[in-house]
PDB file of C-alpha atoms and ligand atoms in Angstrom:
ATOM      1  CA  UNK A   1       3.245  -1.832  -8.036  1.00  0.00           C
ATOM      2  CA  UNK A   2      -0.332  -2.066  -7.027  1.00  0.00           C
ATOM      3  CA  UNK A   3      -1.498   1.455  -7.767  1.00  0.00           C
ATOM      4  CA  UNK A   4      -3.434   0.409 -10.731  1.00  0.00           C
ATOM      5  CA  UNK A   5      -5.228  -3.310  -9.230  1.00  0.00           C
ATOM      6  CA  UNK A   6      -5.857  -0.495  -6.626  1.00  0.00           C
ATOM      7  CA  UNK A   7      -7.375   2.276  -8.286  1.00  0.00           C
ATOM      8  CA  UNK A   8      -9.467  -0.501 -10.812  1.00  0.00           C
ATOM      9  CA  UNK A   9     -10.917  -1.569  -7.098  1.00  0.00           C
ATOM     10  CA  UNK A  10     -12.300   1.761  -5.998  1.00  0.00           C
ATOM     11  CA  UNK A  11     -16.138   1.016  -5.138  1.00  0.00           C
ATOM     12  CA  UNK A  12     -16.152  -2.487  -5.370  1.00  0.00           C
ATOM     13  CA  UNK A  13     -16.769  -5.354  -2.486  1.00  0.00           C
ATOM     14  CA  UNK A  14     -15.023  -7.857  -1.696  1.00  0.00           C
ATOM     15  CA  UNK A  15     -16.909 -10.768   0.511  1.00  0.00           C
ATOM     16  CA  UNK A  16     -14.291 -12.214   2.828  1.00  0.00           C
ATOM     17  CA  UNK A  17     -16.660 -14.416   5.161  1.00  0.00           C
ATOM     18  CA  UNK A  18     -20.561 -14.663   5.464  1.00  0.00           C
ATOM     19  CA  UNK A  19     -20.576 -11.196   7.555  1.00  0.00           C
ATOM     20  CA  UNK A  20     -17.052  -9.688   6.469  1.00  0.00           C
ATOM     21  CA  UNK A  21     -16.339  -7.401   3.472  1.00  0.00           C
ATOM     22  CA  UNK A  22     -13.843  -4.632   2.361  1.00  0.00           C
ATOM     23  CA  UNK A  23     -15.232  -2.058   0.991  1.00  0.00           C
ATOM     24  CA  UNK A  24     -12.998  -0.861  -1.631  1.00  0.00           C
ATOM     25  CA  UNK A  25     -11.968   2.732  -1.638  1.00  0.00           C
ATOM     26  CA  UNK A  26     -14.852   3.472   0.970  1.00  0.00           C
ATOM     27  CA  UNK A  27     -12.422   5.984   2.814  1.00  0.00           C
ATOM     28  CA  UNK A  28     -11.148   8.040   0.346  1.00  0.00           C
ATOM     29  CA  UNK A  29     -13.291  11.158   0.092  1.00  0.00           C
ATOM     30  CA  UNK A  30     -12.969  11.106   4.009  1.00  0.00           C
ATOM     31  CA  UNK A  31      -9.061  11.436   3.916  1.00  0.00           C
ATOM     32  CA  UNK A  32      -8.166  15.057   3.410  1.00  0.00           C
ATOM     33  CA  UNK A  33     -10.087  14.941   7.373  1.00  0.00           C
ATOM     34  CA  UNK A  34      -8.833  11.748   8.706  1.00  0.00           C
ATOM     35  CA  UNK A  35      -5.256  12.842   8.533  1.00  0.00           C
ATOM     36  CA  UNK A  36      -5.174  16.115  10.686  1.00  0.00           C
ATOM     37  CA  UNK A  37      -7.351  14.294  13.078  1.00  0.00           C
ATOM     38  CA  UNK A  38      -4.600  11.480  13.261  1.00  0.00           C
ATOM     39  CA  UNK A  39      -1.923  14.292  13.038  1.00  0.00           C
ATOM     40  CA  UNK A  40      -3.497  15.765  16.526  1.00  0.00           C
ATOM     41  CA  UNK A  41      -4.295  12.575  18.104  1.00  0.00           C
ATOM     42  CA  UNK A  42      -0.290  11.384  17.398  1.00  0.00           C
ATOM     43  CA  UNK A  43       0.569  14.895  18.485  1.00  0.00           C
ATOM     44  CA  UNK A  44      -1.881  14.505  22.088  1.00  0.00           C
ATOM     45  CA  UNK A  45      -1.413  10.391  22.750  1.00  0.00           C
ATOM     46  CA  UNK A  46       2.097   9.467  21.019  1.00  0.00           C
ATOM     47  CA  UNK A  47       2.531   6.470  19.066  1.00  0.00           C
ATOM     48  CA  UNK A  48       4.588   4.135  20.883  1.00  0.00           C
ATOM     49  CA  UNK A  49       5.404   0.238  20.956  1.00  0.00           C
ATOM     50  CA  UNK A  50       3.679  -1.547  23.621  1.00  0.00           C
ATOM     51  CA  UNK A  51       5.240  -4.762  25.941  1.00  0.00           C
ATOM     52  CA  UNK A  52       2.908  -7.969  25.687  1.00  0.00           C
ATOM     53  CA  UNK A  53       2.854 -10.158  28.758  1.00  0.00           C
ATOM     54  CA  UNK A  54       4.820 -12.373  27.580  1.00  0.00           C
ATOM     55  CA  UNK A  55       7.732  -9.361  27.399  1.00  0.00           C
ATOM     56  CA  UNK A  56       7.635  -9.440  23.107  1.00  0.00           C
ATOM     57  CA  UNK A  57       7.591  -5.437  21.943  1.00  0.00           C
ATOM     58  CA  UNK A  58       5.067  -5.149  19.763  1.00  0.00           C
ATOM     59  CA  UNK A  59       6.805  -4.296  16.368  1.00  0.00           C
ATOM     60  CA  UNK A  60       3.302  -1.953  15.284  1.00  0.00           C
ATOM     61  CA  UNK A  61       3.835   1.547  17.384  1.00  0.00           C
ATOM     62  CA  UNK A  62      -0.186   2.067  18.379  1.00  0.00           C
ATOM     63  CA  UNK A  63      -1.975   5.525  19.679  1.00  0.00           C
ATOM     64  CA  UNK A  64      -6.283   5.514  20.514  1.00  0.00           C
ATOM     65  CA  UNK A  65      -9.006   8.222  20.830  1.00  0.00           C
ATOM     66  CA  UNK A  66     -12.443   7.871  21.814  1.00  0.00           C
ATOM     67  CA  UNK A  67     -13.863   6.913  25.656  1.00  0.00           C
ATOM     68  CA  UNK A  68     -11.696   3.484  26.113  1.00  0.00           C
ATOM     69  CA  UNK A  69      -8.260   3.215  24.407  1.00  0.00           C
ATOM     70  CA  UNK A  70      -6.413  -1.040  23.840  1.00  0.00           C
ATOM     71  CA  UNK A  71      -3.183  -1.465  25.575  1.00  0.00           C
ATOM     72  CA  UNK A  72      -0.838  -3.805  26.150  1.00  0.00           C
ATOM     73  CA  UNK A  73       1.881  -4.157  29.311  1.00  0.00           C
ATOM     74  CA  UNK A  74       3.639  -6.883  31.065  1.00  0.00           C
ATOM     75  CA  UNK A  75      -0.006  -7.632  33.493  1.00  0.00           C
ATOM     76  CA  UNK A  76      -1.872  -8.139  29.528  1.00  0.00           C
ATOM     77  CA  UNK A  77      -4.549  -6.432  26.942  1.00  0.00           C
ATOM     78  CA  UNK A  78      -7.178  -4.483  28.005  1.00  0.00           C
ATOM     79  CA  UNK A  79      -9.290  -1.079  27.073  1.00  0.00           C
ATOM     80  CA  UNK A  80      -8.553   1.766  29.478  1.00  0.00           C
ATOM     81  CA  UNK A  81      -9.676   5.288  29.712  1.00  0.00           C
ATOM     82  CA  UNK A  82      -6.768   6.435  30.148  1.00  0.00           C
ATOM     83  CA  UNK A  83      -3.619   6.459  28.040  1.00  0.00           C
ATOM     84  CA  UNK A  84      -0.554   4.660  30.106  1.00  0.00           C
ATOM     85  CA  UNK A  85       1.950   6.915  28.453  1.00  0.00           C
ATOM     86  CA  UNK A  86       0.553  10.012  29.926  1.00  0.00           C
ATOM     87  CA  UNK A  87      -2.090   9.578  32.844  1.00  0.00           C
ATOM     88  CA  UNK A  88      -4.758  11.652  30.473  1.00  0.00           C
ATOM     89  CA  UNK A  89      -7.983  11.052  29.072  1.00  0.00           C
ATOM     90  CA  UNK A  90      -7.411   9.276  25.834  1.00  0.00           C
ATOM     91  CA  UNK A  91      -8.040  12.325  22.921  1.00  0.00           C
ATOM     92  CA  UNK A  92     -11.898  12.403  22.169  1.00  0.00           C
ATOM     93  CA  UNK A  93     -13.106  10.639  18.490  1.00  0.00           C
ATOM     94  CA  UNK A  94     -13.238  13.160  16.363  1.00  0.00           C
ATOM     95  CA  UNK A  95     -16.930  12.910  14.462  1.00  0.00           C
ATOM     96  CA  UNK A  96     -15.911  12.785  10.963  1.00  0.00           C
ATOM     97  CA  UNK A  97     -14.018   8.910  12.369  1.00  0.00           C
ATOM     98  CA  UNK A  98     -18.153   8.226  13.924  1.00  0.00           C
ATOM     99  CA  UNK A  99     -19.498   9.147  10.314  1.00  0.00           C
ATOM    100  CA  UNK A 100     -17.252   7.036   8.542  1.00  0.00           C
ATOM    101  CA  UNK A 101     -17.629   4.180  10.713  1.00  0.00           C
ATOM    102  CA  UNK A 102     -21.066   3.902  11.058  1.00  0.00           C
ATOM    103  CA  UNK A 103     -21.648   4.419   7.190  1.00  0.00           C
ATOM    104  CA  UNK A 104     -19.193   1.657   6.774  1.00  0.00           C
ATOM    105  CA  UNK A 105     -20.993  -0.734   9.208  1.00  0.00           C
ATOM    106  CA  UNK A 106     -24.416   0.418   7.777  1.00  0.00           C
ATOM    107  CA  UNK A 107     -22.951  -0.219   4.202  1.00  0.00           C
ATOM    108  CA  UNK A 108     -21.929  -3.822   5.237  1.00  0.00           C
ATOM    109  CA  UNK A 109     -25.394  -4.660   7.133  1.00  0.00           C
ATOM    110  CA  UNK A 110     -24.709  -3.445  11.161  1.00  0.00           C
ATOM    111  CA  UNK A 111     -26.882  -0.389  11.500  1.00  0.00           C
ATOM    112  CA  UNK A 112     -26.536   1.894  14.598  1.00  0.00           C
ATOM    113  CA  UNK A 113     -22.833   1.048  15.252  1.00  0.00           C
ATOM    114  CA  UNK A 114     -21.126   3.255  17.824  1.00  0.00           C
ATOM    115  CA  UNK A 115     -17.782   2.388  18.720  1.00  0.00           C
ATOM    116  CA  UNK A 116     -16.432   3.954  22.015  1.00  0.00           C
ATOM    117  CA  UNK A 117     -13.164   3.182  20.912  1.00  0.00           C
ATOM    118  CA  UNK A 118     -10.535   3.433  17.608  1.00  0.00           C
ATOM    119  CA  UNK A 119      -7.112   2.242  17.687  1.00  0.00           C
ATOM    120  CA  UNK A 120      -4.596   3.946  15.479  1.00  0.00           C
ATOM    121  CA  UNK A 121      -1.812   1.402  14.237  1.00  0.00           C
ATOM    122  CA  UNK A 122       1.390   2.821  12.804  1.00  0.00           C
ATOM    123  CA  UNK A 123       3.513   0.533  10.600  1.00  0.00           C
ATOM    124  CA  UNK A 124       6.844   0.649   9.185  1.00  0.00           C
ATOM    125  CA  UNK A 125       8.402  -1.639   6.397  1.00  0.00           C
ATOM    126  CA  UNK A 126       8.865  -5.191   8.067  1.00  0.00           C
ATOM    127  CA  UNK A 127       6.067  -4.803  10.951  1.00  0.00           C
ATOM    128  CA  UNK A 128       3.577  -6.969  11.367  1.00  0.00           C
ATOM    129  CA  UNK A 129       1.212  -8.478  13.575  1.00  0.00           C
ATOM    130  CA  UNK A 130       1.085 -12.653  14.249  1.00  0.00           C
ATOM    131  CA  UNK A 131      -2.239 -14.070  13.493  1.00  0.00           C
ATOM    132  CA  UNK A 132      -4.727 -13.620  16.977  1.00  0.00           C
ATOM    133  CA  UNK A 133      -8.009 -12.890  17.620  1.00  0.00           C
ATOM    134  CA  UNK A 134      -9.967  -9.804  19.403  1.00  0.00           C
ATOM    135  CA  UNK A 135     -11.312 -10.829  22.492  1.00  0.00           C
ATOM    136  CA  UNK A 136     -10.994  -7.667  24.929  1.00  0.00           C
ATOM    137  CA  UNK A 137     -14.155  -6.271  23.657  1.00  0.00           C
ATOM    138  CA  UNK A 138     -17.514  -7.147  26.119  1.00  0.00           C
ATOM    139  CA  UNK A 139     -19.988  -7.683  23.695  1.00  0.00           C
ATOM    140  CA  UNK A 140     -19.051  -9.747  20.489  1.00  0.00           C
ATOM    141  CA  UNK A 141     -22.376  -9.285  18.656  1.00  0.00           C
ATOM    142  CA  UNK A 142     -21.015  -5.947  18.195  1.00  0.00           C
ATOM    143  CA  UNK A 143     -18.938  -5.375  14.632  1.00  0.00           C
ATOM    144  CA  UNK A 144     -15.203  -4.361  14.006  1.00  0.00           C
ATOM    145  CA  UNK A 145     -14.891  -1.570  11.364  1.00  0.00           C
ATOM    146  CA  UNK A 146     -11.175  -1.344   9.797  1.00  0.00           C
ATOM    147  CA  UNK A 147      -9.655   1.719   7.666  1.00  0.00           C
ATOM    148  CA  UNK A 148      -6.109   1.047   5.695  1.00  0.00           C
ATOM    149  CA  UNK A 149      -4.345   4.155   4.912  1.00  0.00           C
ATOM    150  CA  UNK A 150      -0.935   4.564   3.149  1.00  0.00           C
ATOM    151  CA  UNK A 151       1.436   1.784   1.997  1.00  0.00           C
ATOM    152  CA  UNK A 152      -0.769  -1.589   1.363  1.00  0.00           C
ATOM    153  CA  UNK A 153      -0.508  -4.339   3.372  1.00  0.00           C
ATOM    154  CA  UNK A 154      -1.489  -8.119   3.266  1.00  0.00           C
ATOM    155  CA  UNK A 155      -4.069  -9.216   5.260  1.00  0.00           C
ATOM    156  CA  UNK A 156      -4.471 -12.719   6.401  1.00  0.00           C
ATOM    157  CA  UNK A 157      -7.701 -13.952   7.224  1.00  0.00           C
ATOM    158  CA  UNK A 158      -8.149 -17.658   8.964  1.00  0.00           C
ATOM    159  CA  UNK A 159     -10.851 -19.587  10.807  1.00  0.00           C
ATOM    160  CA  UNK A 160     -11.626 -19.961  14.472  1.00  0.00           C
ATOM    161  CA  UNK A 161      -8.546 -22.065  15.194  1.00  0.00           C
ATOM    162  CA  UNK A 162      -5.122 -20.923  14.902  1.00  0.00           C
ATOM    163  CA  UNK A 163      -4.264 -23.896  12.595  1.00  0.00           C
ATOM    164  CA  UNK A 164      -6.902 -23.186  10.512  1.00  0.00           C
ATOM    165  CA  UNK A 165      -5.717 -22.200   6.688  1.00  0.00           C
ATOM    166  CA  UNK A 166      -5.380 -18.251   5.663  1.00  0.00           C
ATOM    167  CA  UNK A 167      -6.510 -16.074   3.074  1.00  0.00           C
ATOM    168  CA  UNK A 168      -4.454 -13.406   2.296  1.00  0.00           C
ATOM    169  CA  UNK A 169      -6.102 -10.611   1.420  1.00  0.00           C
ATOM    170  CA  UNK A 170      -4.390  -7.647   0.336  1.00  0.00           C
ATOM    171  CA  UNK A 171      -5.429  -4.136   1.924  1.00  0.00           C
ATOM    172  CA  UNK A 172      -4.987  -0.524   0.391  1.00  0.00           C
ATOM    173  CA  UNK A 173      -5.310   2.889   1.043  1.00  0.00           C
ATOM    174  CA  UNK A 174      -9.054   3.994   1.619  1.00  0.00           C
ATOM    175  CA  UNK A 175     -10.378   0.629   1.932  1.00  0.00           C
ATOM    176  CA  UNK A 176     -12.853  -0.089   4.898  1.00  0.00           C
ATOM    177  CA  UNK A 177     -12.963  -3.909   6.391  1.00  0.00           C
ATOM    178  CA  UNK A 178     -16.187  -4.450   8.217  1.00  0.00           C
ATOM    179  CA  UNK A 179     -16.272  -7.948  10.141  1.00  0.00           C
ATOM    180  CA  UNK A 180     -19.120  -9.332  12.555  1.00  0.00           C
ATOM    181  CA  UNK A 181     -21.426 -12.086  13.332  1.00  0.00           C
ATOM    182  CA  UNK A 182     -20.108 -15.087  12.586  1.00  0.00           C
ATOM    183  CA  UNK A 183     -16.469 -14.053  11.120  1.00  0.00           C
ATOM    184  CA  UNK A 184     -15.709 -11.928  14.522  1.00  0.00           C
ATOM    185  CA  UNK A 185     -13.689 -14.011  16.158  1.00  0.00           C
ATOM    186  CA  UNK A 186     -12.409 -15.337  12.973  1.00  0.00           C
ATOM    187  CA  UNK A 187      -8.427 -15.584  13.457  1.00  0.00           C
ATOM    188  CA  UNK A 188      -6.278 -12.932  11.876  1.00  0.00           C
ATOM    189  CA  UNK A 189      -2.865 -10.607  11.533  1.00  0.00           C
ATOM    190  CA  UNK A 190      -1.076  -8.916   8.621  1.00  0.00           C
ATOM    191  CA  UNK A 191       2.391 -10.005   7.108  1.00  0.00           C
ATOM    192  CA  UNK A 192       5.316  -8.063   7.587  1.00  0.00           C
ATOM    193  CA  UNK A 193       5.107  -4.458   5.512  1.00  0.00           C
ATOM    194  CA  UNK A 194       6.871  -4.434   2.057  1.00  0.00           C
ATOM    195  CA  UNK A 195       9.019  -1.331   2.263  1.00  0.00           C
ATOM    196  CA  UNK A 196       6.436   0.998  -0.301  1.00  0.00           C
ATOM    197  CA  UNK A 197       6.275   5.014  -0.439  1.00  0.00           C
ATOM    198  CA  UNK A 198       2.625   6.439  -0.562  1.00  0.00           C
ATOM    199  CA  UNK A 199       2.059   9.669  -1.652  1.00  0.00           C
ATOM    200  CA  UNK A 200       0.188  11.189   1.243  1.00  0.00           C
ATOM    201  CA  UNK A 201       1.490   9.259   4.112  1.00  0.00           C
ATOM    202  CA  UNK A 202       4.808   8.340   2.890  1.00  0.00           C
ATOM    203  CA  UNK A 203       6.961   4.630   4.132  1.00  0.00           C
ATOM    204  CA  UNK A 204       4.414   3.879   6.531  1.00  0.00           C
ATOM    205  CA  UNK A 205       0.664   2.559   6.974  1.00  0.00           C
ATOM    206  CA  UNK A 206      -2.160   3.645   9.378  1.00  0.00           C
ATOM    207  CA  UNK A 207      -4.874   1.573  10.017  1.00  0.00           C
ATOM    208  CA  UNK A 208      -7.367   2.847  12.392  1.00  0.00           C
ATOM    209  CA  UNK A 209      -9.992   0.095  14.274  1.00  0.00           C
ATOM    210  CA  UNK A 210     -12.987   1.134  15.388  1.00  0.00           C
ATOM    211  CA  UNK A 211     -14.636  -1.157  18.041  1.00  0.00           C
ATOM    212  CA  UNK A 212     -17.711  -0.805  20.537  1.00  0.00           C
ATOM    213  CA  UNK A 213     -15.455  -2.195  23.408  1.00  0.00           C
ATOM    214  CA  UNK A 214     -17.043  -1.395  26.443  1.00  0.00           C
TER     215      UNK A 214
HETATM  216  C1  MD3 B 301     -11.172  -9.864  11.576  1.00  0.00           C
HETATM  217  N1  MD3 B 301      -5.440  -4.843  13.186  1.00  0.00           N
HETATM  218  O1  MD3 B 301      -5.743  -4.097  15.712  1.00  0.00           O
HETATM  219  S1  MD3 B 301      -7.614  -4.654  11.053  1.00  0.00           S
HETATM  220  C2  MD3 B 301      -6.069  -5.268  15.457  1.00  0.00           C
HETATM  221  O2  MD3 B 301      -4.443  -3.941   9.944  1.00  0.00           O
HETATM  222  C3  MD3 B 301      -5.874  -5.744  14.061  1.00  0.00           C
HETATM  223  O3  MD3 B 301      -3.910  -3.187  11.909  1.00  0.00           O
HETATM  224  C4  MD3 B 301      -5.101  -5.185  11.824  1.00  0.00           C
HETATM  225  O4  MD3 B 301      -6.101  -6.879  13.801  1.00  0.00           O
HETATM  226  C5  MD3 B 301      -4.459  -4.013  11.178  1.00  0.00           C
HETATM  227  O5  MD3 B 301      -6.539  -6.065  16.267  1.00  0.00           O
HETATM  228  C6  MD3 B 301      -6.230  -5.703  11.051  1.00  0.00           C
HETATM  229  C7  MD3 B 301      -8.760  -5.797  10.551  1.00  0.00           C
HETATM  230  C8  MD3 B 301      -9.463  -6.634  11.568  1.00  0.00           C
HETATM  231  C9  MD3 B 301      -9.725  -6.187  12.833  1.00  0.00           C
HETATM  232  C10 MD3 B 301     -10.456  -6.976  13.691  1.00  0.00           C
HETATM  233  C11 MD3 B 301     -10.953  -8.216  13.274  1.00  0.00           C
HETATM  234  C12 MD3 B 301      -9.929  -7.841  11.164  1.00  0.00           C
HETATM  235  C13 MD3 B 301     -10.676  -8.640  12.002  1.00  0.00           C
HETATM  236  C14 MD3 B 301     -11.741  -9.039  14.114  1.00  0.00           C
HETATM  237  C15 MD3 B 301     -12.229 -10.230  13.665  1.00  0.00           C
HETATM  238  C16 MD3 B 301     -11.927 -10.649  12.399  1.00  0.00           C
HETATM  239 FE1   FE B 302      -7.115  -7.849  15.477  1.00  0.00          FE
END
């Protein structure tokens, strides 16, 4: 039951690195527009659970919108404007995802952020995603703005080497992770999903990742 360290949360910041920070809550007068927007995104560019190189099926089921879109298949990651599944222009980012994203970035200290890309992860009670770092994206310098919606999740947050001890951090519905400068290509994943009903989105948890990849 986390509802109420949650809700005591709302508006608060927590400092996860020298240039990373959740903003607590940040989302939440944006959701009532997020969720048709992911509704018609799902309904254009399917969720669906990409093959890594080495064969592994990723466990989170992933969608984009936006000019470049990250996928996974047996030849690696990269951004593509096109979505595999389909042969079609990723769906375009829908402006009230560019309002809340730059706000977010501007709120944590990155003004004039414009991410060309968002990737929508979808996951259900037990996914999870093994510690890594984001490295498909050309220009570094540029931030990474996070939104957690529906069931929470726990975040781990390392150093620059895998080895390198975690925090755990844990993430909730309408809070926005901004991460740059020197904590971008900090190491990090999220623990397998404790099986949780939300409200609004029911057993499941979006998070949406909103990157200036090309
Ligand atoms: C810290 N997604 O899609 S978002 C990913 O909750 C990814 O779905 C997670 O990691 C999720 O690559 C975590 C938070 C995040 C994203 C990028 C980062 C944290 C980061 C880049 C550097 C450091
Ligand atoms: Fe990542």
């Amino acid at each position: 039951m986390f509802d109420l360290l949650a809700s005591t949360l709302i508006g608060t910041r927590d400092s996860l690195g020298e240039q990373a920070c959740v903003l607590r809550g940040f989302a939440l007068p944006y959701v009532p527009e997020l969720l048709p927007e992911i509704e018609h995104i799902a309904s254009a560019a399917p969720l669906r659970n990409m093959v890594t190189a080495g064969g592994h099926t990723i466990s989170v089921a992933l969608t984009n919108c936006g000019a470049l879109g990250w996928t996974s298949d047996r030849r690696g990651y990269r951004y593509a404007a096109h979505d595999p599944a389909t042969g079609l222009a990723w769906p375009a980012m829908p402006a009230v995802f560019l309002r809340l994203a730059s706000l977010a970035a501007a709120a944590a200290g990155f003004d004039n952020f414009q991410p060309d890309a968002c990737l929508i992860n979808r996951y259900l009670p037990g996914n999870r995603l093994s510690l890594h770092q984001d490295k498909n994206e050309k220009d570094f310098r540029e931030p990474i703005v996070s939104v957690s919606l529906g069931i929470p999740a726990m975040f781990l947050f390392g150093g620059h080497q895998r080895s390198d001890k975690t925090q755990r951090i844990p993430l909730f519905h309408g809070d926005v992770a901004v991460w740059g400068g020197a904590d971008r290509m900090r190491y990090h994943g999220v623990m397998p999903l404790k099986e949780e009903n939300h409200p609004l989105l029911g057993v499941r948890r979006i998070n949406m990742t909103f990157r200036k990849a090309g």
